[in-house]
Amino acid sequence: MAWMLWSFRYFDSGIPLVGVFFAVRLAEKPSVKRHFEAGVIAGLATFFGLNHGFYLISAFCALMIFYDRKGLVPRLFRPRIFFVLGLLAGLLPFLCLVVFSPGFLESHFQNFMRAGWALANNAANVHGTISWPWTLPWLNVLTQPMTGRAWLSFGSVCAQGVSFLTVFAFYFLAPFFILRLKKQSIVRSPLLVASFFVGIFYFHHIYSRSDVTHLGEGIFPLVAAAFSLRQVLVGRNRVLAHAAVGWITALTLLAAVPISNLFFWVSVPRNQMVLYPVGKEKVWIYKNDARLADGLKKIIAEHVGPQEAVFFA
């Protein structure tokens, strides 16, 4: 829950979790029913976001191919057909909008055209600056006096950069481990295998914007994989599993918790906040933000006519 940073984007964080759950079900028992379930989830994910649909469809297909190559499932065509049927069933809400919502298909076509132009012009996304540990102002931090809150903020930024490094290292090294697993280990650790195949496609999501929001939305499969290592690593290697859990827990506490909503409400002094009316309700915001909103309202009242609509995002 700590990595679910912004409440208005819970669906972006939740879809990878749901994807891992149904990938585990498919890995545990690759039956016709579970192939159909996986297809439905992938189709519904496409309805919520085309990128999520691409990630989950790719993940489920890769998982099926992996199990097929390892000889863990009979090479039957029927389960694959039911995966496609489930995918079509999950796409029904999307297809209904295509048929019954005027302009819906046209807007998607325009989005694809804009995306194609952006890719051709190397402008597909707004890349953020990753806080790599070696790029931080360590000299200033160590030589200048800082408050406890400033130290916590700096530690969080540093841990976020380490988290990006951890994601890169895991998905670079994990294929050499996962693809060499023997049948017994694969059967014993469906969570590890499922988390890897879902997470490796969400690797693109994490680095598409390179900010902590996208990191939080795509890191859940890696967290699940770290906790599942105890099912695979036995004997002396069990120490590595405990180390992975400790590492992920430490990164969560340092990188995610200090910027989470819960920590915000616990730590921010109330004299910096004010209840601000939004429609029929009131929300807590910073006093500076309240003054900014009042200024915007004044500008709108002076320069925008009553018949013109204004949208804030």
GROMACS .gro file of C-alpha atoms in nm:
model
  313
    1MET     CA    1   0.000   0.000   0.000
    2ALA     CA    2   0.292   0.238   0.063
    3TRP     CA    3   0.374   0.245  -0.311
    4MET     CA    4   0.016   0.348  -0.398
    5LEU     CA    5   0.117   0.710  -0.384
    6TRP     CA    6  -0.171   0.903  -0.538
    7SER     CA    7  -0.535   0.814  -0.474
    8PHE     CA    8  -0.652   0.928  -0.818
    9ARG     CA    9  -0.420   0.670  -0.981
   10TYR     CA   10  -0.506   0.362  -0.777
   11PHE     CA   11  -0.628   0.185  -1.092
   12ASP     CA   12  -0.278   0.218  -1.242
   13SER     CA   13  -0.132   0.056  -0.931
   14GLY     CA   14  -0.406  -0.205  -0.898
   15ILE     CA   15  -0.397  -0.349  -1.250
   16PRO     CA   16  -0.045  -0.497  -1.214
   17LEU     CA   17  -0.153  -0.654  -0.883
   18VAL     CA   18  -0.459  -0.809  -1.047
   19GLY     CA   19  -0.238  -0.920  -1.336
   20VAL     CA   20   0.002  -1.099  -1.100
   21PHE     CA   21  -0.291  -1.269  -0.920
   22PHE     CA   22  -0.436  -1.415  -1.240
   23ALA     CA   23  -0.089  -1.501  -1.373
   24VAL     CA   24  -0.031  -1.702  -1.055
   25ARG     CA   25  -0.364  -1.880  -1.105
   26LEU     CA   26  -0.264  -1.960  -1.463
   27ALA     CA   27   0.079  -2.082  -1.350
   28GLU     CA   28  -0.065  -2.299  -1.071
   29LYS     CA   29  -0.319  -2.471  -1.293
   30PRO     CA   30  -0.313  -2.386  -1.667
   31SER     CA   31  -0.666  -2.512  -1.728
   32VAL     CA   32  -0.911  -2.398  -1.994
   33LYS     CA   33  -1.105  -2.200  -1.732
   34ARG     CA   34  -0.798  -2.012  -1.611
   35HIS     CA   35  -0.687  -1.936  -1.966
   36PHE     CA   36  -1.029  -1.780  -2.020
   37GLU     CA   37  -0.999  -1.582  -1.694
   38ALA     CA   38  -0.660  -1.448  -1.797
   39GLY     CA   39  -0.802  -1.339  -2.132
   40VAL     CA   40  -1.091  -1.156  -1.964
   41ILE     CA   41  -0.855  -0.968  -1.730
   42ALA     CA   42  -0.625  -0.873  -2.018
   43GLY     CA   43  -0.926  -0.744  -2.214
   44LEU     CA   44  -1.058  -0.541  -1.922
   45ALA     CA   45  -0.710  -0.398  -1.865
   46THR     CA   46  -0.713  -0.282  -2.228
   47PHE     CA   47  -1.042  -0.103  -2.158
   48PHE     CA   48  -0.884   0.085  -1.865
   49GLY     CA   49  -0.568   0.167  -2.058
   50LEU     CA   50  -0.421   0.045  -2.386
   51ASN     CA   51  -0.078   0.028  -2.226
   52HIS     CA   52  -0.206  -0.198  -1.946
   53GLY     CA   53  -0.369  -0.421  -2.206
   54PHE     CA   54  -0.044  -0.450  -2.397
   55TYR     CA   55   0.150  -0.534  -2.081
   56LEU     CA   56  -0.089  -0.806  -1.957
   57ILE     CA   57  -0.155  -0.964  -2.296
   58SER     CA   58   0.221  -0.986  -2.353
   59ALA     CA   59   0.279  -1.119  -2.000
   60PHE     CA   60   0.017  -1.394  -2.024
   61CYS     CA   61   0.136  -1.499  -2.370
   62ALA     CA   62   0.499  -1.509  -2.253
   63LEU     CA   63   0.398  -1.714  -1.948
   64MET     CA   64   0.209  -1.963  -2.165
   65ILE     CA   65   0.506  -1.998  -2.401
   66PHE     CA   66   0.743  -2.046  -2.105
   67TYR     CA   67   0.530  -2.325  -1.956
   68ASP     CA   68   0.494  -2.483  -2.297
   69ARG     CA   69   0.871  -2.483  -2.356
   70LYS     CA   70   0.935  -2.629  -2.011
   71GLY     CA   71   0.692  -2.913  -2.084
   72LEU     CA   72   0.470  -2.824  -1.789
   73VAL     CA   73   0.147  -2.817  -1.988
   74PRO     CA   74   0.015  -3.038  -2.268
   75ARG     CA   75   0.049  -2.878  -2.607
   76LEU     CA   76  -0.320  -2.830  -2.667
   77PHE     CA   77  -0.476  -2.569  -2.892
   78ARG     CA   78  -0.803  -2.550  -2.695
   79PRO     CA   79  -0.674  -2.349  -2.394
   80ARG     CA   80  -0.525  -2.089  -2.631
   81ILE     CA   81  -0.858  -2.052  -2.806
   82PHE     CA   82  -1.028  -1.989  -2.472
   83PHE     CA   83  -0.767  -1.725  -2.387
   84VAL     CA   84  -0.859  -1.543  -2.709
   85LEU     CA   85  -1.231  -1.583  -2.632
   86GLY     CA   86  -1.173  -1.443  -2.284
   87LEU     CA   87  -0.981  -1.154  -2.435
   88LEU     CA   88  -1.275  -1.074  -2.663
   89ALA     CA   89  -1.515  -1.098  -2.366
   90GLY     CA   90  -1.299  -0.857  -2.166
   91LEU     CA   91  -1.291  -0.619  -2.460
   92LEU     CA   92  -1.673  -0.597  -2.479
   93PRO     CA   93  -1.694  -0.263  -2.287
   94PHE     CA   94  -1.429  -0.119  -2.520
   95LEU     CA   95  -1.609  -0.252  -2.829
   96CYS     CA   96  -1.941  -0.114  -2.704
   97LEU     CA   97  -1.788   0.232  -2.683
   98VAL     CA   98  -1.650   0.191  -3.035
   99VAL     CA   99  -1.998   0.106  -3.166
  100PHE     CA  100  -2.225   0.327  -2.958
  101SER     CA  101  -2.009   0.628  -2.864
  102PRO     CA  102  -1.971   0.870  -3.158
  103GLY     CA  103  -1.615   0.987  -3.208
  104PHE     CA  104  -1.461   0.730  -2.970
  105LEU     CA  105  -1.283   0.530  -3.240
  106GLU     CA  106  -1.179   0.847  -3.421
  107SER     CA  107  -1.022   0.990  -3.105
  108HIS     CA  108  -0.824   0.668  -3.053
  109PHE     CA  109  -0.707   0.682  -3.413
  110GLN     CA  110  -0.591   1.041  -3.359
  111ASN     CA  111  -0.409   0.933  -3.044
  112PHE     CA  112  -0.229   0.662  -3.239
  113MET     CA  113  -0.134   0.916  -3.506
  114ARG     CA  114   0.002   1.153  -3.240
  115ALA     CA  115   0.189   0.866  -3.075
  116GLY     CA  116   0.339   0.769  -3.411
  117TRP     CA  117   0.450   1.128  -3.469
  118ALA     CA  118   0.599   1.144  -3.119
  119LEU     CA  119   0.793   0.822  -3.171
  120ALA     CA  120   0.921   0.941  -3.507
  121ASN     CA  121   1.036   1.269  -3.353
  122ASN     CA  122   1.180   1.116  -3.034
  123ALA     CA  123   0.914   1.289  -2.823
  124ALA     CA  124   0.707   0.992  -2.708
  125ASN     CA  125   0.719   1.083  -2.342
  126VAL     CA  126   0.815   1.345  -2.090
  127HIS     CA  127   1.124   1.193  -1.933
  128GLY     CA  128   1.190   1.282  -1.573
  129THR     CA  129   1.530   1.315  -1.412
  130ILE     CA  130   1.612   1.006  -1.208
  131SER     CA  131   1.779   1.083  -0.876
  132TRP     CA  132   2.075   0.850  -0.929
  133PRO     CA  133   2.272   0.841  -0.602
  134TRP     CA  134   2.595   0.962  -0.769
  135THR     CA  135   2.420   1.274  -0.907
  136LEU     CA  136   2.298   1.404  -0.569
  137PRO     CA  137   2.469   1.698  -0.396
  138TRP     CA  138   2.642   1.494  -0.129
  139LEU     CA  139   2.899   1.763  -0.050
  140ASN     CA  140   2.634   2.023   0.028
  141VAL     CA  141   2.432   1.777   0.233
  142LEU     CA  142   2.727   1.668   0.443
  143THR     CA  143   2.872   2.015   0.500
  144GLN     CA  144   2.562   2.228   0.557
  145PRO     CA  145   2.327   2.210   0.857
  146MET     CA  146   1.992   2.043   0.777
  147THR     CA  147   1.670   1.987   0.968
  148GLY     CA  148   1.534   1.642   1.036
  149ARG     CA  149   1.267   1.687   0.770
  150ALA     CA  150   1.532   1.791   0.516
  151TRP     CA  151   1.736   1.478   0.595
  152LEU     CA  152   1.426   1.263   0.552
  153SER     CA  153   1.347   1.428   0.220
  154PHE     CA  154   1.702   1.378   0.094
  155GLY     CA  155   1.702   1.016   0.209
  156SER     CA  156   1.374   0.954   0.027
  157VAL     CA  157   1.508   1.103  -0.297
  158CYS     CA  158   1.825   0.894  -0.269
  159ALA     CA  159   1.622   0.577  -0.200
  160GLN     CA  160   1.407   0.647  -0.505
  161GLY     CA  161   1.718   0.649  -0.722
  162VAL     CA  162   1.836   0.324  -0.563
  163SER     CA  163   1.489   0.178  -0.632
  164PHE     CA  164   1.526   0.258  -1.002
  165LEU     CA  165   1.865   0.084  -0.994
  166THR     CA  166   1.712  -0.217  -0.819
  167VAL     CA  167   1.437  -0.247  -1.081
  168PHE     CA  168   1.693  -0.234  -1.363
  169ALA     CA  169   1.926  -0.485  -1.197
  170PHE     CA  170   1.645  -0.731  -1.119
  171TYR     CA  171   1.495  -0.741  -1.468
  172PHE     CA  172   1.842  -0.756  -1.625
  173LEU     CA  173   1.960  -1.047  -1.410
  174ALA     CA  174   1.634  -1.235  -1.341
  175PRO     CA  175   1.597  -1.390  -1.691
  176PHE     CA  176   1.925  -1.581  -1.642
  177PHE     CA  177   1.777  -1.728  -1.322
  178ILE     CA  178   1.412  -1.778  -1.423
  179LEU     CA  179   1.481  -1.938  -1.761
  180ARG     CA  180   1.718  -2.191  -1.600
  181LEU     CA  181   1.473  -2.303  -1.331
  182LYS     CA  182   1.398  -2.673  -1.327
  183LYS     CA  183   1.042  -2.805  -1.341
  184GLN     CA  184   1.026  -2.876  -0.969
  185SER     CA  185   1.129  -2.520  -0.880
  186ILE     CA  186   0.882  -2.370  -1.128
  187VAL     CA  187   0.594  -2.574  -0.986
  188ARG     CA  188   0.700  -2.480  -0.631
  189SER     CA  189   0.721  -2.104  -0.704
  190PRO     CA  190   0.436  -1.991  -0.932
  191LEU     CA  191   0.438  -1.647  -0.766
  192LEU     CA  192   0.801  -1.583  -0.865
  193VAL     CA  193   0.746  -1.687  -1.227
  194ALA     CA  194   0.416  -1.497  -1.260
  195SER     CA  195   0.560  -1.183  -1.101
  196PHE     CA  196   0.859  -1.190  -1.333
  197PHE     CA  197   0.656  -1.220  -1.653
  198VAL     CA  198   0.411  -0.946  -1.551
  199GLY     CA  199   0.682  -0.719  -1.413
  200ILE     CA  200   0.922  -0.738  -1.705
  201PHE     CA  201   0.661  -0.574  -1.929
  202TYR     CA  202   0.580  -0.311  -1.666
  203PHE     CA  203   0.950  -0.226  -1.678
  204HIS     CA  204   0.855  -0.003  -1.973
  205HIS     CA  205   0.588   0.169  -1.762
  206ILE     CA  206   0.838   0.248  -1.486
  207TYR     CA  207   1.091   0.407  -1.719
  208SER     CA  208   0.841   0.569  -1.959
  209ARG     CA  209   0.826   0.880  -1.741
  210SER     CA  210   1.105   0.798  -1.495
  211ASP     CA  211   0.927   0.953  -1.197
  212VAL     CA  212   0.839   0.811  -0.858
  213THR     CA  213   0.469   0.785  -0.952
  214HIS     CA  214   0.536   0.543  -1.238
  215LEU     CA  215   0.794   0.363  -1.024
  216GLY     CA  216   0.528   0.306  -0.758
  217GLU     CA  217   0.274   0.185  -1.014
  218GLY     CA  218   0.506  -0.073  -1.169
  219ILE     CA  219   0.712  -0.198  -0.875
  220PHE     CA  220   0.452  -0.436  -0.725
  221PRO     CA  221   0.554  -0.743  -0.931
  222LEU     CA  222   0.914  -0.696  -0.817
  223VAL     CA  223   0.801  -0.672  -0.452
  224ALA     CA  224   0.600  -0.994  -0.493
  225ALA     CA  225   0.896  -1.165  -0.661
  226ALA     CA  226   1.127  -1.069  -0.374
  227PHE     CA  227   0.894  -1.220  -0.114
  228SER     CA  228   0.851  -1.536  -0.325
  229LEU     CA  229   1.225  -1.615  -0.339
  230ARG     CA  230   1.191  -1.806  -0.012
  231GLN     CA  231   0.998  -2.072  -0.206
  232VAL     CA  232   1.293  -2.131  -0.441
  233LEU     CA  233   1.609  -2.059  -0.245
  234VAL     CA  234   1.673  -2.328   0.014
  235GLY     CA  235   1.954  -2.416   0.250
  236ARG     CA  236   2.234  -2.162   0.262
  237ASN     CA  237   2.079  -1.970  -0.026
  238ARG     CA  238   1.783  -1.887   0.200
  239VAL     CA  239   1.996  -1.599   0.332
  240LEU     CA  240   1.971  -1.435  -0.012
  241ALA     CA  241   1.592  -1.459   0.003
  242HIS     CA  242   1.584  -1.288   0.343
  243ALA     CA  243   1.826  -1.023   0.215
  244ALA     CA  244   1.598  -0.952  -0.083
  245VAL     CA  245   1.298  -0.908   0.145
  246GLY     CA  246   1.498  -0.679   0.375
  247TRP     CA  247   1.624  -0.474   0.080
  248ILE     CA  248   1.276  -0.421  -0.067
  249THR     CA  249   1.133  -0.340   0.276
  250ALA     CA  250   1.407  -0.082   0.341
  251LEU     CA  251   1.354   0.082   0.002
  252THR     CA  252   0.979   0.098   0.065
  253LEU     CA  253   1.025   0.259   0.406
  254LEU     CA  254   1.278   0.512   0.277
  255ALA     CA  255   1.150   0.588  -0.074
  256ALA     CA  256   0.772   0.549  -0.059
  257VAL     CA  257   0.656   0.603   0.298
  258PRO     CA  258   0.791   0.961   0.336
  259ILE     CA  259   0.589   1.075   0.032
  260SER     CA  260   0.277   0.867   0.101
  261ASN     CA  261  -0.060   1.021   0.184
  262LEU     CA  262  -0.061   0.869   0.534
  263PHE     CA  263   0.280   1.011   0.622
  264PHE     CA  264   0.172   1.347   0.480
  265TRP     CA  265  -0.126   1.369   0.715
  266VAL     CA  266   0.078   1.256   1.014
  267SER     CA  267   0.376   1.487   0.959
  268VAL     CA  268   0.251   1.812   0.803
  269PRO     CA  269   0.179   2.085   1.064
  270ARG     CA  270  -0.187   2.185   1.056
  271ASN     CA  271  -0.097   2.555   1.066
  272GLN     CA  272   0.030   2.516   0.708
  273MET     CA  273  -0.304   2.375   0.588
  274VAL     CA  274  -0.650   2.518   0.535
  275LEU     CA  275  -0.992   2.373   0.454
  276TYR     CA  276  -1.074   2.495   0.104
  277PRO     CA  277  -1.421   2.473  -0.056
  278VAL     CA  278  -1.438   2.264  -0.374
  279GLY     CA  279  -1.795   2.248  -0.499
  280LYS     CA  280  -2.011   2.130  -0.215
  281GLU     CA  281  -1.720   1.980  -0.023
  282LYS     CA  282  -1.404   2.101   0.151
  283VAL     CA  283  -1.055   1.960   0.120
  284TRP     CA  284  -0.730   2.020   0.309
  285ILE     CA  285  -0.470   2.203   0.098
  286TYR     CA  286  -0.162   2.415   0.164
  287LYS     CA  287  -0.228   2.781   0.237
  288ASN     CA  288  -0.008   2.880  -0.059
  289ASP     CA  289  -0.220   2.660  -0.288
  290ALA     CA  290  -0.534   2.821  -0.147
  291ARG     CA  291  -0.398   3.168  -0.229
  292LEU     CA  292  -0.310   3.048  -0.579
  293ALA     CA  293  -0.663   2.910  -0.629
  294ASP     CA  294  -0.815   3.237  -0.508
  295GLY     CA  295  -0.597   3.427  -0.755
  296LEU     CA  296  -0.709   3.202  -1.040
  297LYS     CA  297  -1.074   3.255  -0.945
  298LYS     CA  298  -1.020   3.631  -0.951
  299ILE     CA  299  -0.858   3.616  -1.297
  300ILE     CA  300  -1.141   3.397  -1.428
  301ALA     CA  301  -1.407   3.633  -1.288
  302GLU     CA  302  -1.242   3.930  -1.460
  303HIS     CA  303  -1.155   3.779  -1.799
  304VAL     CA  304  -1.375   3.472  -1.863
  305GLY     CA  305  -1.740   3.506  -1.964
  306PRO     CA  306  -2.018   3.321  -1.779
  307GLN     CA  307  -2.090   3.101  -2.082
  308GLU     CA  308  -1.732   2.976  -2.111
  309ALA     CA  309  -1.632   2.651  -1.941
  310VAL     CA  310  -1.311   2.627  -1.738
  311PHE     CA  311  -1.141   2.299  -1.653
  312PHE     CA  312  -0.860   2.263  -1.398
  313ALA     CA  313  -0.631   1.960  -1.405
   0.00000   0.00000   0.00000
